[in-house]
């Protein structure tokens, strides 16, 4: 998400959108907004690892929520109820909508410019690969396990690094239980 949004912002540069302004700048697609959208996208995936349709709905909730204005609230996909992260839907639940003001939203022209990215990154074929909370980069996952057992910040010998790699492979393949079995066999 972050890479795609940054690439879009860079490719459009000084080109004017439908509202006569560029995609970047104050109140538009800034680096802070890109980071926030990326985090929300990741949360939508990690929060719905069992159901691809709920995952997709959560991703579209991010887009629609940030595109919402007081004149055009777009909270169709946002979670309902008083425990929702969507403050608008909390107000709906508590019958306080008339007093609600949208604080952070993207202009319509920016929302429409980023919509194709949300469409691409919410494709069911892509999201199916995220079911079960699996990473799309198994090497990155294995490397993080190795560095968990032998942190880069602490100097280690080759023997310690090999043991860390061995434990990480066991943990990666069979889960933490395999390490306990190995330790019990060694005793």
PDB file of N, CA, C and O in Angstrom, residues 38-88:
ATOM      1  N   UNK A  38      -1.426   3.004   5.149  1.00  0.00           N
ATOM      2  CA  UNK A  38      -0.704   1.738   5.102  1.00  0.00           C
ATOM      3  C   UNK A  38      -0.927   0.946   6.388  1.00  0.00           C
ATOM      4  O   UNK A  38      -1.166  -0.266   6.344  1.00  0.00           O
ATOM      5  N   UNK A  39      -0.857   1.621   7.516  1.00  0.00           N
ATOM      6  CA  UNK A  39      -1.084   0.950   8.802  1.00  0.00           C
ATOM      7  C   UNK A  39      -2.518   0.424   8.894  1.00  0.00           C
ATOM      8  O   UNK A  39      -2.739  -0.715   9.336  1.00  0.00           O
ATOM      9  N   UNK A  40      -3.477   1.231   8.463  1.00  0.00           N
ATOM     10  CA  UNK A  40      -4.881   0.802   8.512  1.00  0.00           C
ATOM     11  C   UNK A  40      -5.117  -0.382   7.574  1.00  0.00           C
ATOM     12  O   UNK A  40      -5.878  -1.286   7.888  1.00  0.00           O
ATOM     13  N   UNK A  41      -4.477  -0.355   6.412  1.00  0.00           N
ATOM     14  CA  UNK A  41      -4.585  -1.471   5.459  1.00  0.00           C
ATOM     15  C   UNK A  41      -4.048  -2.755   6.100  1.00  0.00           C
ATOM     16  O   UNK A  41      -4.680  -3.804   6.041  1.00  0.00           O
ATOM     17  N   UNK A  42      -2.888  -2.653   6.720  1.00  0.00           N
ATOM     18  CA  UNK A  42      -2.308  -3.808   7.403  1.00  0.00           C
ATOM     19  C   UNK A  42      -3.197  -4.309   8.530  1.00  0.00           C
ATOM     20  O   UNK A  42      -3.382  -5.521   8.709  1.00  0.00           O
ATOM     21  N   UNK A  43      -3.776  -3.392   9.290  1.00  0.00           N
ATOM     22  CA  UNK A  43      -4.694  -3.780  10.374  1.00  0.00           C
ATOM     23  C   UNK A  43      -5.925  -4.483   9.824  1.00  0.00           C
ATOM     24  O   UNK A  43      -6.426  -5.429  10.438  1.00  0.00           O
ATOM     25  N   UNK A  44      -6.418  -4.023   8.688  1.00  0.00           N
ATOM     26  CA  UNK A  44      -7.594  -4.644   8.072  1.00  0.00           C
ATOM     27  C   UNK A  44      -7.293  -6.091   7.688  1.00  0.00           C
ATOM     28  O   UNK A  44      -8.137  -6.976   7.850  1.00  0.00           O
ATOM     29  N   UNK A  45      -6.098  -6.340   7.217  1.00  0.00           N
ATOM     30  CA  UNK A  45      -5.713  -7.705   6.843  1.00  0.00           C
ATOM     31  C   UNK A  45      -5.496  -8.561   8.086  1.00  0.00           C
ATOM     32  O   UNK A  45      -6.052  -9.645   8.217  1.00  0.00           O
ATOM     33  N   UNK A  46      -4.692  -8.049   9.023  1.00  0.00           N
ATOM     34  CA  UNK A  46      -4.382  -8.834  10.226  1.00  0.00           C
ATOM     35  C   UNK A  46      -5.603  -9.051  11.116  1.00  0.00           C
ATOM     36  O   UNK A  46      -5.675 -10.050  11.825  1.00  0.00           O
ATOM     37  N   UNK A  47      -6.566  -8.151  11.072  1.00  0.00           N
ATOM     38  CA  UNK A  47      -7.754  -8.283  11.908  1.00  0.00           C
ATOM     39  C   UNK A  47      -8.808  -9.214  11.348  1.00  0.00           C
ATOM     40  O   UNK A  47      -9.821  -9.480  12.010  1.00  0.00           O
ATOM     41  N   UNK A  48      -8.610  -9.701  10.132  1.00  0.00           N
ATOM     42  CA  UNK A  48      -9.613 -10.543   9.483  1.00  0.00           C
ATOM     43  C   UNK A  48      -8.959 -11.717   8.770  1.00  0.00           C
ATOM     44  O   UNK A  48      -9.236 -11.976   7.600  1.00  0.00           O
ATOM     45  N   UNK A  49      -8.121 -12.454   9.464  1.00  0.00           N
ATOM     46  CA  UNK A  49      -7.341 -13.518   8.841  1.00  0.00           C
ATOM     47  C   UNK A  49      -8.140 -14.780   8.551  1.00  0.00           C
ATOM     48  O   UNK A  49      -7.631 -15.684   7.901  1.00  0.00           O
ATOM     49  N   UNK A  50      -9.378 -14.847   9.011  1.00  0.00           N
ATOM     50  CA  UNK A  50     -10.165 -16.063   8.811  1.00  0.00           C
ATOM     51  C   UNK A  50     -11.173 -15.953   7.662  1.00  0.00           C
ATOM     52  O   UNK A  50     -11.686 -16.950   7.199  1.00  0.00           O
ATOM     53  N   UNK A  51     -11.464 -14.727   7.212  1.00  0.00           N
ATOM     54  CA  UNK A  51     -12.509 -14.543   6.215  1.00  0.00           C
ATOM     55  C   UNK A  51     -12.072 -13.496   5.198  1.00  0.00           C
ATOM     56  O   UNK A  51     -11.930 -12.315   5.538  1.00  0.00           O
ATOM     57  N   UNK A  52     -11.896 -13.910   3.959  1.00  0.00           N
ATOM     58  CA  UNK A  52     -11.398 -13.012   2.919  1.00  0.00           C
ATOM     59  C   UNK A  52     -12.413 -11.908   2.593  1.00  0.00           C
ATOM     60  O   UNK A  52     -12.021 -10.781   2.276  1.00  0.00           O
ATOM     61  N   UNK A  53     -13.695 -12.193   2.707  1.00  0.00           N
ATOM     62  CA  UNK A  53     -14.703 -11.172   2.402  1.00  0.00           C
ATOM     63  C   UNK A  53     -14.742 -10.097   3.489  1.00  0.00           C
ATOM     64  O   UNK A  53     -14.899  -8.907   3.178  1.00  0.00           O
ATOM     65  N   UNK A  54     -14.574 -10.501   4.739  1.00  0.00           N
ATOM     66  CA  UNK A  54     -14.494  -9.510   5.821  1.00  0.00           C
ATOM     67  C   UNK A  54     -13.214  -8.689   5.704  1.00  0.00           C
ATOM     68  O   UNK A  54     -13.207  -7.492   5.995  1.00  0.00           O
ATOM     69  N   UNK A  55     -12.136  -9.337   5.267  1.00  0.00           N
ATOM     70  CA  UNK A  55     -10.870  -8.645   5.054  1.00  0.00           C
ATOM     71  C   UNK A  55     -11.050  -7.571   3.982  1.00  0.00           C
ATOM     72  O   UNK A  55     -10.637  -6.418   4.163  1.00  0.00           O
ATOM     73  N   UNK A  56     -11.704  -7.950   2.899  1.00  0.00           N
ATOM     74  CA  UNK A  56     -11.937  -7.006   1.806  1.00  0.00           C
ATOM     75  C   UNK A  56     -12.832  -5.853   2.257  1.00  0.00           C
ATOM     76  O   UNK A  56     -12.578  -4.691   1.940  1.00  0.00           O
ATOM     77  N   UNK A  57     -13.855  -6.170   3.029  1.00  0.00           N
ATOM     78  CA  UNK A  57     -14.759  -5.128   3.536  1.00  0.00           C
ATOM     79  C   UNK A  57     -14.005  -4.168   4.449  1.00  0.00           C
ATOM     80  O   UNK A  57     -14.211  -2.953   4.394  1.00  0.00           O
ATOM     81  N   UNK A  58     -13.110  -4.696   5.272  1.00  0.00           N
ATOM     82  CA  UNK A  58     -12.327  -3.845   6.176  1.00  0.00           C
ATOM     83  C   UNK A  58     -11.388  -2.923   5.394  1.00  0.00           C
ATOM     84  O   UNK A  58     -11.174  -1.770   5.778  1.00  0.00           O
ATOM     85  N   UNK A  59     -10.846  -3.419   4.285  1.00  0.00           N
ATOM     86  CA  UNK A  59      -9.973  -2.587   3.450  1.00  0.00           C
ATOM     87  C   UNK A  59     -10.778  -1.453   2.825  1.00  0.00           C
ATOM     88  O   UNK A  59     -10.357  -0.295   2.832  1.00  0.00           O
ATOM     89  N   UNK A  60     -11.952  -1.773   2.314  1.00  0.00           N
ATOM     90  CA  UNK A  60     -12.796  -0.727   1.722  1.00  0.00           C
ATOM     91  C   UNK A  60     -13.313   0.229   2.788  1.00  0.00           C
ATOM     92  O   UNK A  60     -13.585   1.397   2.493  1.00  0.00           O
ATOM     93  N   UNK A  61     -13.444  -0.236   4.021  1.00  0.00           N
ATOM     94  CA  UNK A  61     -13.841   0.654   5.116  1.00  0.00           C
ATOM     95  C   UNK A  61     -12.786   1.741   5.309  1.00  0.00           C
ATOM     96  O   UNK A  61     -13.119   2.892   5.577  1.00  0.00           O
ATOM     97  N   UNK A  62     -11.520   1.374   5.151  1.00  0.00           N
ATOM     98  CA  UNK A  62     -10.433   2.354   5.275  1.00  0.00           C
ATOM     99  C   UNK A  62     -10.595   3.436   4.213  1.00  0.00           C
ATOM    100  O   UNK A  62     -10.545   4.624   4.515  1.00  0.00           O
ATOM    101  N   UNK A  63     -10.787   3.014   2.972  1.00  0.00           N
ATOM    102  CA  UNK A  63     -10.923   4.003   1.888  1.00  0.00           C
ATOM    103  C   UNK A  63     -12.160   4.878   2.107  1.00  0.00           C
ATOM    104  O   UNK A  63     -12.069   6.104   2.056  1.00  0.00           O
ATOM    105  N   UNK A  64     -13.315   4.251   2.335  1.00  0.00           N
ATOM    106  CA  UNK A  64     -14.560   5.004   2.469  1.00  0.00           C
ATOM    107  C   UNK A  64     -14.521   5.932   3.691  1.00  0.00           C
ATOM    108  O   UNK A  64     -14.991   7.072   3.630  1.00  0.00           O
ATOM    109  N   UNK A  65     -13.954   5.451   4.782  1.00  0.00           N
ATOM    110  CA  UNK A  65     -13.893   6.256   6.002  1.00  0.00           C
ATOM    111  C   UNK A  65     -13.073   7.526   5.770  1.00  0.00           C
ATOM    112  O   UNK A  65     -13.470   8.612   6.188  1.00  0.00           O
ATOM    113  N   UNK A  66     -11.926   7.380   5.092  1.00  0.00           N
ATOM    114  CA  UNK A  66     -11.082   8.559   4.851  1.00  0.00           C
ATOM    115  C   UNK A  66     -11.652   9.469   3.769  1.00  0.00           C
ATOM    116  O   UNK A  66     -11.264  10.627   3.673  1.00  0.00           O
ATOM    117  N   UNK A  67     -12.579   8.943   2.967  1.00  0.00           N
ATOM    118  CA  UNK A  67     -13.219   9.754   1.927  1.00  0.00           C
ATOM    119  C   UNK A  67     -14.482  10.439   2.439  1.00  0.00           C
ATOM    120  O   UNK A  67     -15.095  11.223   1.727  1.00  0.00           O
ATOM    121  N   UNK A  68     -14.889  10.158   3.668  1.00  0.00           N
ATOM    122  CA  UNK A  68     -16.139  10.689   4.212  1.00  0.00           C
ATOM    123  C   UNK A  68     -16.033  12.162   4.584  1.00  0.00           C
ATOM    124  O   UNK A  68     -14.994  12.619   5.058  1.00  0.00           O
ATOM    125  N   UNK A  69     -17.119  12.857   4.364  1.00  0.00           N
ATOM    126  CA  UNK A  69     -17.231  14.260   4.762  1.00  0.00           C
ATOM    127  C   UNK A  69     -18.545  14.429   5.512  1.00  0.00           C
ATOM    128  O   UNK A  69     -19.384  13.523   5.536  1.00  0.00           O
ATOM    129  N   UNK A  70     -18.745  15.602   6.092  1.00  0.00           N
ATOM    130  CA  UNK A  70     -20.016  15.873   6.775  1.00  0.00           C
ATOM    131  C   UNK A  70     -21.174  15.835   5.783  1.00  0.00           C
ATOM    132  O   UNK A  70     -22.267  15.372   6.111  1.00  0.00           O
ATOM    133  N   UNK A  71     -20.917  16.300   4.558  1.00  0.00           N
ATOM    134  CA  UNK A  71     -21.955  16.301   3.531  1.00  0.00           C
ATOM    135  C   UNK A  71     -22.190  14.914   2.960  1.00  0.00           C
ATOM    136  O   UNK A  71     -23.302  14.583   2.558  1.00  0.00           O
ATOM    137  N   UNK A  72     -21.130  14.112   2.857  1.00  0.00           N
ATOM    138  CA  UNK A  72     -21.218  12.770   2.287  1.00  0.00           C
ATOM    139  C   UNK A  72     -20.536  11.751   3.187  1.00  0.00           C
ATOM    140  O   UNK A  72     -19.407  11.337   2.942  1.00  0.00           O
ATOM    141  N   UNK A  73     -21.209  11.309   4.260  1.00  0.00           N
ATOM    142  CA  UNK A  73     -20.600  10.262   5.086  1.00  0.00           C
ATOM    143  C   UNK A  73     -20.606   8.926   4.332  1.00  0.00           C
ATOM    144  O   UNK A  73     -21.607   8.560   3.729  1.00  0.00           O
ATOM    145  N   UNK A  74     -19.479   8.257   4.340  1.00  0.00           N
ATOM    146  CA  UNK A  74     -19.337   6.985   3.605  1.00  0.00           C
ATOM    147  C   UNK A  74     -18.869   5.899   4.569  1.00  0.00           C
ATOM    148  O   UNK A  74     -17.800   5.335   4.411  1.00  0.00           O
ATOM    149  N   UNK A  75     -19.658   5.607   5.547  1.00  0.00           N
ATOM    150  CA  UNK A  75     -19.263   4.664   6.586  1.00  0.00           C
ATOM    151  C   UNK A  75     -19.974   3.326   6.444  1.00  0.00           C
ATOM    152  O   UNK A  75     -20.188   2.621   7.412  1.00  0.00           O
ATOM    153  N   UNK A  76     -20.297   2.948   5.203  1.00  0.00           N
ATOM    154  CA  UNK A  76     -21.044   1.712   4.959  1.00  0.00           C
ATOM    155  C   UNK A  76     -20.299   0.484   5.442  1.00  0.00           C
ATOM    156  O   UNK A  76     -20.885  -0.453   5.942  1.00  0.00           O
ATOM    157  N   UNK A  77     -18.983   0.462   5.230  1.00  0.00           N
ATOM    158  CA  UNK A  77     -18.194  -0.721   5.551  1.00  0.00           C
ATOM    159  C   UNK A  77     -17.589  -0.682   6.952  1.00  0.00           C
ATOM    160  O   UNK A  77     -17.053  -1.674   7.418  1.00  0.00           O
ATOM    161  N   UNK A  78     -17.633   0.462   7.597  1.00  0.00           N
ATOM    162  CA  UNK A  78     -17.067   0.587   8.944  1.00  0.00           C
ATOM    163  C   UNK A  78     -17.848  -0.287   9.917  1.00  0.00           C
ATOM    164  O   UNK A  78     -19.052  -0.473   9.758  1.00  0.00           O
ATOM    165  N   UNK A  79     -17.166  -0.809  10.942  1.00  0.00           N
ATOM    166  CA  UNK A  79     -17.860  -1.639  11.940  1.00  0.00           C
ATOM    167  C   UNK A  79     -18.973  -0.845  12.631  1.00  0.00           C
ATOM    168  O   UNK A  79     -18.815   0.343  12.895  1.00  0.00           O
ATOM    169  N   UNK A  80     -20.049  -1.510  12.897  1.00  0.00           N
ATOM    170  CA  UNK A  80     -21.199  -0.878  13.558  1.00  0.00           C
ATOM    171  C   UNK A  80     -21.097  -1.077  15.065  1.00  0.00           C
ATOM    172  O   UNK A  80     -20.354  -1.911  15.539  1.00  0.00           O
ATOM    173  N   UNK A  81     -21.886  -0.318  15.803  1.00  0.00           N
ATOM    174  CA  UNK A  81     -21.992  -0.523  17.241  1.00  0.00           C
ATOM    175  C   UNK A  81     -21.202   0.481  18.056  1.00  0.00           C
ATOM    176  O   UNK A  81     -20.430   1.284  17.533  1.00  0.00           O
ATOM    177  N   UNK A  82     -21.393   0.420  19.369  1.00  0.00           N
ATOM    178  CA  UNK A  82     -20.774   1.388  20.270  1.00  0.00           C
ATOM    179  C   UNK A  82     -19.286   1.105  20.516  1.00  0.00           C
ATOM    180  O   UNK A  82     -18.580   1.951  21.034  1.00  0.00           O
ATOM    181  N   UNK A  83     -18.790  -0.071  20.125  1.00  0.00           N
ATOM    182  CA  UNK A  83     -17.372  -0.402  20.291  1.00  0.00           C
ATOM    183  C   UNK A  83     -16.572  -0.222  19.005  1.00  0.00           C
ATOM    184  O   UNK A  83     -15.410  -0.617  18.944  1.00  0.00           O
ATOM    185  N   UNK A  84     -17.170   0.360  17.994  1.00  0.00           N
ATOM    186  CA  UNK A  84     -16.519   0.530  16.698  1.00  0.00           C
ATOM    187  C   UNK A  84     -15.381   1.540  16.778  1.00  0.00           C
ATOM    188  O   UNK A  84     -15.433   2.496  17.542  1.00  0.00           O
ATOM    189  N   UNK A  85     -14.339   1.337  15.948  1.00  0.00           N
ATOM    190  CA  UNK A  85     -13.272   2.329  15.836  1.00  0.00           C
ATOM    191  C   UNK A  85     -13.762   3.545  15.055  1.00  0.00           C
ATOM    192  O   UNK A  85     -13.154   4.605  15.116  1.00  0.00           O
ATOM    193  N   UNK A  86     -14.875   3.392  14.342  1.00  0.00           N
ATOM    194  CA  UNK A  86     -15.455   4.484  13.550  1.00  0.00           C
ATOM    195  C   UNK A  86     -16.321   5.359  14.454  1.00  0.00           C
ATOM    196  O   UNK A  86     -17.394   4.956  14.882  1.00  0.00           O
ATOM    197  N   UNK A  87     -15.837   6.541  14.728  1.00  0.00           N
ATOM    198  CA  UNK A  87     -16.557   7.438  15.645  1.00  0.00           C
ATOM    199  C   UNK A  87     -17.931   7.838  15.094  1.00  0.00           C
ATOM    200  O   UNK A  87     -18.867   8.060  15.847  1.00  0.00           O
ATOM    201  N   UNK A  88     -18.045   7.910  13.777  1.00  0.00           N
ATOM    202  CA  UNK A  88     -19.330   8.231  13.176  1.00  0.00           C
ATOM    203  C   UNK A  88     -20.361   7.155  13.508  1.00  0.00           C
ATOM    204  O   UNK A  88     -21.481   7.462  13.912  1.00  0.00           O
TER     205      UNK A  88
END
